[in-house]
Amino acid sequence: MPLSITDLFTIGIGPSSSHTVGPMRAAHAFATMLAEDAIVPERVYCDLYGSLSLTGRGHATDIAVLLGLSGATPEGVDPDAVAGIVAEIRANHRLILAGKTPLPFDPERDIVFHPGFLPGHPNAMACTAVLTDGSRITRRYYSVGGGAIRGEGEAPPRINLTLPHAFATGNDLLALCADTRQSIAEIVAANESAWRPEAETLEFLDAVRAAMLGSIDRGCAGSGELPGGLKVQRRARAIREKLLERGPRTDPSVVFEWVSLWALAVNEENAAGGRVVTAPTNGAAGVIPAVLKYYETFVHGSTRAGAQALLMTAAAIGFLYKQNASISAAEMGCQGEVGVACSMAAAGLAAALGATPAQVENAAEIGMEHNLGLTCDPIGGLVQIPCIERNTMGAIKAINAAYLALHGDGRHIVSLDQVIETMRQTGEDMKSQYKETSQGGLAVNVVEC
């Protein structure tokens, strides 16, 4: 199935693309289906399974279900209004289905957490409507990563679209660049022209860029304790103030301190349920924005076109992971989130710095090679520890990977295709307790405070 940059970058809310954004979209789809078919149930309820159940409370999956059933979307909901919407539902035991039909709804009764896994995907949920005659309508959904959902039994959407430069592997992409004498960003831009006019694609990229930089600014302005009970204090604001107090500096540490701050700020904003860009997931939402900000702040001669090339090139690499492995931490562990974001960001930065397609592919490979085996073991099921700091590591590693690739000529022993296949195999071999279940690693070896 052809993919677009809009499949890799979406503007939504935190804290999780697979556990918040995806379930909200699924619940919204169910409520919309009932409304469009003029079905008025007596009640609705939702069952959560597998990873959605095991870490759902920490990832605000229950809140996402309430919002989605009420007609809210990740793109459209006001993050500042979420608390009030949820509080009203819980206080009155009533929600407005699809924003139209009042229904009794008790979150404690009508959202059920089942620890068992379903065979379709580790992130599974079922929405059920009980009709006046006692019959039931149930739809099962899978949150497959990056906020995307798949309905059980639903065939993939048939897209009557022919891309001018279709590619399925990194080798395909390099061959296209060689044959057309175009960059990876130019290949992506040509493909996007099959979806929409060029002006709309550039407008979308500029909106993504603005949202990424906006999440950095909001994260740097926020303070206080993050929700969830771990009593994690937001640090970005204080770190930024200290860096500004130091004034101009020439030692190399200033660069990675700022980059780390920017990634930290985004993921604190994500953990607080704020507006971020899923890139390619929320758990890894800070990596690409921090690298983009690095390019615009520290690279002499950075341009708007360079930022657009960074994002389009990063998307091309994301397509390869999405098609040939997965970006779901419930399937791949954190190598599928921060690892993929690091690989995407490394490729994007290399492209913006003028790398050849072979050097870009090398940067992407380096970015993933040194994230292989990265587990997903969030303490308390919250996208906080180690997730927030892990984004800072991913951003720094991406910049390092880009410059390592630029020092070479693009020739290297391990190809991007090989490292993606290795990531897929590693993810399949990884025990389930290390894949967003909070049943292994730091999640069980650190006592919650």
JSON list of C-alpha atoms in Angstrom, two decimals, residues 154-322:
[
{"chain": "A", "resi": 154, "resn": "GLU", "atom": "CA", "xyz": [-11.28, -4.95, 7.32]},
{"chain": "A", "resi": 155, "resn": "ALA", "atom": "CA", "xyz": [-9.30, -5.14, 4.11]},
{"chain": "A", "resi": 156, "resn": "PRO", "atom": "CA", "xyz": [-6.63, -2.48, 3.68]},
{"chain": "A", "resi": 157, "resn": "PRO", "atom": "CA", "xyz": [-8.09, 0.52, 1.91]},
{"chain": "A", "resi": 158, "resn": "ARG", "atom": "CA", "xyz": [-7.75, 0.28, -1.85]},
{"chain": "A", "resi": 159, "resn": "ILE", "atom": "CA", "xyz": [-5.92, 3.35, -2.99]},
{"chain": "A", "resi": 160, "resn": "ASN", "atom": "CA", "xyz": [-6.22, 3.89, -6.72]},
{"chain": "A", "resi": 161, "resn": "LEU", "atom": "CA", "xyz": [-2.92, 5.70, -6.93]},
{"chain": "A", "resi": 162, "resn": "THR", "atom": "CA", "xyz": [0.25, 5.09, -8.90]},
{"chain": "A", "resi": 163, "resn": "LEU", "atom": "CA", "xyz": [3.38, 6.66, -7.50]},
{"chain": "A", "resi": 164, "resn": "PRO", "atom": "CA", "xyz": [5.92, 7.83, -10.09]},
{"chain": "A", "resi": 165, "resn": "HIS", "atom": "CA", "xyz": [8.77, 6.39, -8.01]},
{"chain": "A", "resi": 166, "resn": "ALA", "atom": "CA", "xyz": [7.44, 3.49, -5.94]},
{"chain": "A", "resi": 167, "resn": "PHE", "atom": "CA", "xyz": [9.99, 1.81, -3.65]},
{"chain": "A", "resi": 168, "resn": "ALA", "atom": "CA", "xyz": [9.81, -0.94, -1.05]},
{"chain": "A", "resi": 169, "resn": "THR", "atom": "CA", "xyz": [13.40, -1.22, 0.13]},
{"chain": "A", "resi": 170, "resn": "GLY", "atom": "CA", "xyz": [16.42, 0.95, 0.72]},
{"chain": "A", "resi": 171, "resn": "ASN", "atom": "CA", "xyz": [18.10, -0.62, -2.30]},
{"chain": "A", "resi": 172, "resn": "ASP", "atom": "CA", "xyz": [15.07, 0.31, -4.42]},
{"chain": "A", "resi": 173, "resn": "LEU", "atom": "CA", "xyz": [15.35, 3.87, -3.19]},
{"chain": "A", "resi": 174, "resn": "LEU", "atom": "CA", "xyz": [19.06, 4.12, -3.98]},
{"chain": "A", "resi": 175, "resn": "ALA", "atom": "CA", "xyz": [18.48, 2.69, -7.45]},
{"chain": "A", "resi": 176, "resn": "LEU", "atom": "CA", "xyz": [15.76, 5.26, -8.10]},
{"chain": "A", "resi": 177, "resn": "CYS", "atom": "CA", "xyz": [18.07, 8.07, -7.04]},
{"chain": "A", "resi": 178, "resn": "ALA", "atom": "CA", "xyz": [20.79, 6.76, -9.35]},
{"chain": "A", "resi": 179, "resn": "ASP", "atom": "CA", "xyz": [18.44, 6.29, -12.31]},
{"chain": "A", "resi": 180, "resn": "THR", "atom": "CA", "xyz": [16.71, 9.67, -11.97]},
{"chain": "A", "resi": 181, "resn": "ARG", "atom": "CA", "xyz": [19.71, 11.59, -10.60]},
{"chain": "A", "resi": 182, "resn": "GLN", "atom": "CA", "xyz": [17.46, 12.92, -7.88]},
{"chain": "A", "resi": 183, "resn": "SER", "atom": "CA", "xyz": [17.86, 13.13, -4.12]},
{"chain": "A", "resi": 184, "resn": "ILE", "atom": "CA", "xyz": [15.75, 11.08, -1.75]},
{"chain": "A", "resi": 185, "resn": "ALA", "atom": "CA", "xyz": [13.78, 14.22, -0.85]},
{"chain": "A", "resi": 186, "resn": "GLU", "atom": "CA", "xyz": [13.10, 14.86, -4.55]},
{"chain": "A", "resi": 187, "resn": "ILE", "atom": "CA", "xyz": [11.89, 11.28, -4.98]},
{"chain": "A", "resi": 188, "resn": "VAL", "atom": "CA", "xyz": [9.51, 11.72, -2.05]},
{"chain": "A", "resi": 189, "resn": "ALA", "atom": "CA", "xyz": [8.33, 15.10, -3.36]},
{"chain": "A", "resi": 190, "resn": "ALA", "atom": "CA", "xyz": [7.54, 13.57, -6.75]},
{"chain": "A", "resi": 191, "resn": "ASN", "atom": "CA", "xyz": [5.56, 10.78, -5.07]},
{"chain": "A", "resi": 192, "resn": "GLU", "atom": "CA", "xyz": [3.67, 13.25, -2.92]},
{"chain": "A", "resi": 193, "resn": "SER", "atom": "CA", "xyz": [2.57, 15.03, -6.09]},
{"chain": "A", "resi": 194, "resn": "ALA", "atom": "CA", "xyz": [0.44, 11.97, -6.83]},
{"chain": "A", "resi": 195, "resn": "TRP", "atom": "CA", "xyz": [-1.47, 12.64, -3.60]},
{"chain": "A", "resi": 196, "resn": "ARG", "atom": "CA", "xyz": [-1.93, 16.41, -3.77]},
{"chain": "A", "resi": 197, "resn": "PRO", "atom": "CA", "xyz": [-0.57, 19.60, -5.39]},
{"chain": "A", "resi": 198, "resn": "GLU", "atom": "CA", "xyz": [3.00, 20.51, -4.51]},
{"chain": "A", "resi": 199, "resn": "ALA", "atom": "CA", "xyz": [1.89, 23.68, -2.72]},
{"chain": "A", "resi": 200, "resn": "GLU", "atom": "CA", "xyz": [-0.27, 21.63, -0.33]},
{"chain": "A", "resi": 201, "resn": "THR", "atom": "CA", "xyz": [2.60, 19.27, 0.43]},
{"chain": "A", "resi": 202, "resn": "LEU", "atom": "CA", "xyz": [4.90, 22.17, 1.25]},
{"chain": "A", "resi": 203, "resn": "GLU", "atom": "CA", "xyz": [2.17, 23.73, 3.36]},
{"chain": "A", "resi": 204, "resn": "PHE", "atom": "CA", "xyz": [1.81, 20.46, 5.28]},
{"chain": "A", "resi": 205, "resn": "LEU", "atom": "CA", "xyz": [5.57, 20.24, 5.86]},
{"chain": "A", "resi": 206, "resn": "ASP", "atom": "CA", "xyz": [5.64, 23.81, 7.12]},
{"chain": "A", "resi": 207, "resn": "ALA", "atom": "CA", "xyz": [2.75, 23.02, 9.48]},
{"chain": "A", "resi": 208, "resn": "VAL", "atom": "CA", "xyz": [4.61, 19.98, 10.81]},
{"chain": "A", "resi": 209, "resn": "ARG", "atom": "CA", "xyz": [7.75, 22.04, 11.29]},
{"chain": "A", "resi": 210, "resn": "ALA", "atom": "CA", "xyz": [5.81, 24.76, 13.12]},
{"chain": "A", "resi": 211, "resn": "ALA", "atom": "CA", "xyz": [4.10, 22.20, 15.35]},
{"chain": "A", "resi": 212, "resn": "MET", "atom": "CA", "xyz": [7.43, 20.55, 16.17]},
{"chain": "A", "resi": 213, "resn": "LEU", "atom": "CA", "xyz": [9.08, 23.83, 17.09]},
{"chain": "A", "resi": 214, "resn": "GLY", "atom": "CA", "xyz": [5.94, 24.85, 18.97]},
{"chain": "A", "resi": 215, "resn": "SER", "atom": "CA", "xyz": [6.12, 21.72, 21.10]},
{"chain": "A", "resi": 216, "resn": "ILE", "atom": "CA", "xyz": [9.70, 22.64, 21.99]},
{"chain": "A", "resi": 217, "resn": "ASP", "atom": "CA", "xyz": [8.63, 26.14, 23.02]},
{"chain": "A", "resi": 218, "resn": "ARG", "atom": "CA", "xyz": [5.69, 24.90, 25.11]},
{"chain": "A", "resi": 219, "resn": "GLY", "atom": "CA", "xyz": [7.85, 22.23, 26.71]},
{"chain": "A", "resi": 220, "resn": "CYS", "atom": "CA", "xyz": [10.47, 24.81, 27.65]},
{"chain": "A", "resi": 221, "resn": "ALA", "atom": "CA", "xyz": [7.79, 26.99, 29.24]},
{"chain": "A", "resi": 222, "resn": "GLY", "atom": "CA", "xyz": [6.10, 24.24, 31.26]},
{"chain": "A", "resi": 223, "resn": "SER", "atom": "CA", "xyz": [6.82, 23.50, 34.89]},
{"chain": "A", "resi": 224, "resn": "GLY", "atom": "CA", "xyz": [5.53, 21.39, 37.76]},
{"chain": "A", "resi": 225, "resn": "GLU", "atom": "CA", "xyz": [4.85, 17.72, 38.18]},
{"chain": "A", "resi": 226, "resn": "LEU", "atom": "CA", "xyz": [3.92, 15.41, 35.34]},
{"chain": "A", "resi": 227, "resn": "PRO", "atom": "CA", "xyz": [0.66, 13.46, 35.78]},
{"chain": "A", "resi": 228, "resn": "GLY", "atom": "CA", "xyz": [0.59, 9.78, 36.66]},
{"chain": "A", "resi": 229, "resn": "GLY", "atom": "CA", "xyz": [1.86, 9.41, 40.21]},
{"chain": "A", "resi": 230, "resn": "LEU", "atom": "CA", "xyz": [5.61, 9.01, 39.67]},
{"chain": "A", "resi": 231, "resn": "LYS", "atom": "CA", "xyz": [6.09, 12.61, 40.87]},
{"chain": "A", "resi": 232, "resn": "VAL", "atom": "CA", "xyz": [8.41, 13.35, 37.93]},
{"chain": "A", "resi": 233, "resn": "GLN", "atom": "CA", "xyz": [9.21, 17.06, 37.81]},
{"chain": "A", "resi": 234, "resn": "ARG", "atom": "CA", "xyz": [9.43, 18.87, 34.49]},
{"chain": "A", "resi": 235, "resn": "ARG", "atom": "CA", "xyz": [13.03, 20.00, 33.96]},
{"chain": "A", "resi": 236, "resn": "ALA", "atom": "CA", "xyz": [13.16, 21.69, 30.58]},
{"chain": "A", "resi": 237, "resn": "ARG", "atom": "CA", "xyz": [12.29, 25.19, 31.78]},
{"chain": "A", "resi": 238, "resn": "ALA", "atom": "CA", "xyz": [14.95, 25.23, 34.49]},
{"chain": "A", "resi": 239, "resn": "ILE", "atom": "CA", "xyz": [17.59, 23.78, 32.15]},
{"chain": "A", "resi": 240, "resn": "ARG", "atom": "CA", "xyz": [16.81, 26.39, 29.50]},
{"chain": "A", "resi": 241, "resn": "GLU", "atom": "CA", "xyz": [17.11, 29.21, 32.03]},
{"chain": "A", "resi": 242, "resn": "LYS", "atom": "CA", "xyz": [20.51, 27.91, 33.17]},
{"chain": "A", "resi": 243, "resn": "LEU", "atom": "CA", "xyz": [21.76, 27.65, 29.60]},
{"chain": "A", "resi": 244, "resn": "LEU", "atom": "CA", "xyz": [20.63, 31.20, 28.85]},
{"chain": "A", "resi": 245, "resn": "GLU", "atom": "CA", "xyz": [22.30, 32.51, 32.02]},
{"chain": "A", "resi": 246, "resn": "ARG", "atom": "CA", "xyz": [25.63, 31.11, 30.87]},
{"chain": "A", "resi": 247, "resn": "GLY", "atom": "CA", "xyz": [25.56, 33.28, 27.78]},
{"chain": "A", "resi": 248, "resn": "PRO", "atom": "CA", "xyz": [27.54, 32.56, 24.59]},
{"chain": "A", "resi": 249, "resn": "ARG", "atom": "CA", "xyz": [29.90, 29.62, 24.91]},
{"chain": "A", "resi": 250, "resn": "THR", "atom": "CA", "xyz": [32.32, 28.00, 22.54]},
{"chain": "A", "resi": 251, "resn": "ASP", "atom": "CA", "xyz": [32.93, 24.61, 24.16]},
{"chain": "A", "resi": 252, "resn": "PRO", "atom": "CA", "xyz": [31.39, 21.66, 22.26]},
{"chain": "A", "resi": 253, "resn": "SER", "atom": "CA", "xyz": [29.12, 20.65, 25.14]},
{"chain": "A", "resi": 254, "resn": "VAL", "atom": "CA", "xyz": [26.81, 23.61, 24.47]},
{"chain": "A", "resi": 255, "resn": "VAL", "atom": "CA", "xyz": [25.52, 21.92, 21.33]},
{"chain": "A", "resi": 256, "resn": "PHE", "atom": "CA", "xyz": [24.45, 18.63, 22.86]},
{"chain": "A", "resi": 257, "resn": "GLU", "atom": "CA", "xyz": [23.10, 20.40, 25.95]},
{"chain": "A", "resi": 258, "resn": "TRP", "atom": "CA", "xyz": [20.71, 22.41, 23.79]},
{"chain": "A", "resi": 259, "resn": "VAL", "atom": "CA", "xyz": [19.79, 19.43, 21.63]},
{"chain": "A", "resi": 260, "resn": "SER", "atom": "CA", "xyz": [19.10, 17.35, 24.72]},
{"chain": "A", "resi": 261, "resn": "LEU", "atom": "CA", "xyz": [16.99, 20.16, 26.14]},
{"chain": "A", "resi": 262, "resn": "TRP", "atom": "CA", "xyz": [14.86, 20.39, 23.00]},
{"chain": "A", "resi": 263, "resn": "ALA", "atom": "CA", "xyz": [14.17, 16.65, 22.94]},
{"chain": "A", "resi": 264, "resn": "LEU", "atom": "CA", "xyz": [13.46, 16.68, 26.68]},
{"chain": "A", "resi": 265, "resn": "ALA", "atom": "CA", "xyz": [11.04, 19.59, 26.30]},
{"chain": "A", "resi": 266, "resn": "VAL", "atom": "CA", "xyz": [8.98, 17.85, 23.62]},
{"chain": "A", "resi": 267, "resn": "ASN", "atom": "CA", "xyz": [8.63, 14.64, 25.55]},
{"chain": "A", "resi": 268, "resn": "GLU", "atom": "CA", "xyz": [7.75, 16.39, 28.78]},
{"chain": "A", "resi": 269, "resn": "GLU", "atom": "CA", "xyz": [5.03, 18.15, 26.81]},
{"chain": "A", "resi": 270, "resn": "ASN", "atom": "CA", "xyz": [3.95, 14.77, 25.43]},
{"chain": "A", "resi": 271, "resn": "ALA", "atom": "CA", "xyz": [3.90, 13.19, 28.88]},
{"chain": "A", "resi": 272, "resn": "ALA", "atom": "CA", "xyz": [1.69, 16.06, 30.05]},
{"chain": "A", "resi": 273, "resn": "GLY", "atom": "CA", "xyz": [-0.82, 15.30, 27.30]},
{"chain": "A", "resi": 274, "resn": "GLY", "atom": "CA", "xyz": [0.11, 18.35, 25.25]},
{"chain": "A", "resi": 275, "resn": "ARG", "atom": "CA", "xyz": [0.17, 18.93, 21.50]},
{"chain": "A", "resi": 276, "resn": "VAL", "atom": "CA", "xyz": [3.03, 17.15, 19.73]},
{"chain": "A", "resi": 277, "resn": "VAL", "atom": "CA", "xyz": [3.80, 15.68, 16.32]},
{"chain": "A", "resi": 278, "resn": "THR", "atom": "CA", "xyz": [3.70, 11.90, 16.07]},
{"chain": "A", "resi": 279, "resn": "ALA", "atom": "CA", "xyz": [7.08, 11.36, 14.40]},
{"chain": "A", "resi": 280, "resn": "PRO", "atom": "CA", "xyz": [6.80, 8.46, 13.85]},
{"chain": "A", "resi": 281, "resn": "THR", "atom": "CA", "xyz": [5.31, 7.84, 17.34]},
{"chain": "A", "resi": 282, "resn": "ASN", "atom": "CA", "xyz": [4.58, 9.95, 20.41]},
{"chain": "A", "resi": 283, "resn": "GLY", "atom": "CA", "xyz": [7.02, 8.06, 22.59]},
{"chain": "A", "resi": 284, "resn": "ALA", "atom": "CA", "xyz": [9.75, 9.17, 20.18]},
{"chain": "A", "resi": 285, "resn": "ALA", "atom": "CA", "xyz": [8.25, 12.57, 19.38]},
{"chain": "A", "resi": 286, "resn": "GLY", "atom": "CA", "xyz": [11.25, 14.57, 20.62]},
{"chain": "A", "resi": 287, "resn": "VAL", "atom": "CA", "xyz": [13.98, 13.12, 18.39]},
{"chain": "A", "resi": 288, "resn": "ILE", "atom": "CA", "xyz": [13.21, 14.66, 14.99]},
{"chain": "A", "resi": 289, "resn": "PRO", "atom": "CA", "xyz": [12.15, 18.09, 16.37]},
{"chain": "A", "resi": 290, "resn": "ALA", "atom": "CA", "xyz": [15.40, 18.33, 18.34]},
{"chain": "A", "resi": 291, "resn": "VAL", "atom": "CA", "xyz": [17.48, 17.45, 15.28]},
{"chain": "A", "resi": 292, "resn": "LEU", "atom": "CA", "xyz": [15.45, 19.87, 13.14]},
{"chain": "A", "resi": 293, "resn": "LYS", "atom": "CA", "xyz": [16.05, 22.62, 15.72]},
{"chain": "A", "resi": 294, "resn": "TYR", "atom": "CA", "xyz": [19.76, 21.72, 15.73]},
{"chain": "A", "resi": 295, "resn": "TYR", "atom": "CA", "xyz": [19.85, 22.16, 11.95]},
{"chain": "A", "resi": 296, "resn": "GLU", "atom": "CA", "xyz": [18.12, 25.53, 12.06]},
{"chain": "A", "resi": 297, "resn": "THR", "atom": "CA", "xyz": [20.11, 26.83, 15.05]},
{"chain": "A", "resi": 298, "resn": "PHE", "atom": "CA", "xyz": [23.64, 25.51, 14.64]},
{"chain": "A", "resi": 299, "resn": "VAL", "atom": "CA", "xyz": [24.09, 24.83, 10.92]},
{"chain": "A", "resi": 300, "resn": "HIS", "atom": "CA", "xyz": [25.31, 27.89, 9.05]},
{"chain": "A", "resi": 301, "resn": "GLY", "atom": "CA", "xyz": [23.21, 28.56, 5.98]},
{"chain": "A", "resi": 302, "resn": "SER", "atom": "CA", "xyz": [20.21, 26.48, 7.03]},
{"chain": "A", "resi": 303, "resn": "THR", "atom": "CA", "xyz": [17.14, 27.16, 4.89]},
{"chain": "A", "resi": 304, "resn": "ARG", "atom": "CA", "xyz": [13.43, 26.48, 4.75]},
{"chain": "A", "resi": 305, "resn": "ALA", "atom": "CA", "xyz": [14.08, 24.17, 1.80]},
{"chain": "A", "resi": 306, "resn": "GLY", "atom": "CA", "xyz": [16.67, 22.34, 3.89]},
{"chain": "A", "resi": 307, "resn": "ALA", "atom": "CA", "xyz": [14.16, 21.81, 6.70]},
{"chain": "A", "resi": 308, "resn": "GLN", "atom": "CA", "xyz": [11.63, 20.49, 4.18]},
{"chain": "A", "resi": 309, "resn": "ALA", "atom": "CA", "xyz": [14.23, 18.14, 2.70]},
{"chain": "A", "resi": 310, "resn": "LEU", "atom": "CA", "xyz": [15.06, 16.93, 6.22]},
{"chain": "A", "resi": 311, "resn": "LEU", "atom": "CA", "xyz": [11.44, 16.02, 6.89]},
{"chain": "A", "resi": 312, "resn": "MET", "atom": "CA", "xyz": [10.82, 14.42, 3.48]},
{"chain": "A", "resi": 313, "resn": "THR", "atom": "CA", "xyz": [13.99, 12.34, 3.70]},
{"chain": "A", "resi": 314, "resn": "ALA", "atom": "CA", "xyz": [13.12, 11.26, 7.23]},
{"chain": "A", "resi": 315, "resn": "ALA", "atom": "CA", "xyz": [9.68, 10.21, 6.00]},
{"chain": "A", "resi": 316, "resn": "ALA", "atom": "CA", "xyz": [11.21, 8.07, 3.24]},
{"chain": "A", "resi": 317, "resn": "ILE", "atom": "CA", "xyz": [13.18, 6.14, 5.85]},
{"chain": "A", "resi": 318, "resn": "GLY", "atom": "CA", "xyz": [10.09, 5.83, 8.02]},
{"chain": "A", "resi": 319, "resn": "PHE", "atom": "CA", "xyz": [8.21, 4.29, 5.09]},
{"chain": "A", "resi": 320, "resn": "LEU", "atom": "CA", "xyz": [10.79, 1.49, 4.94]},
{"chain": "A", "resi": 321, "resn": "TYR", "atom": "CA", "xyz": [10.42, 0.63, 8.63]},
{"chain": "A", "resi": 322, "resn": "LYS", "atom": "CA", "xyz": [6.63, 0.78, 8.46]}
]
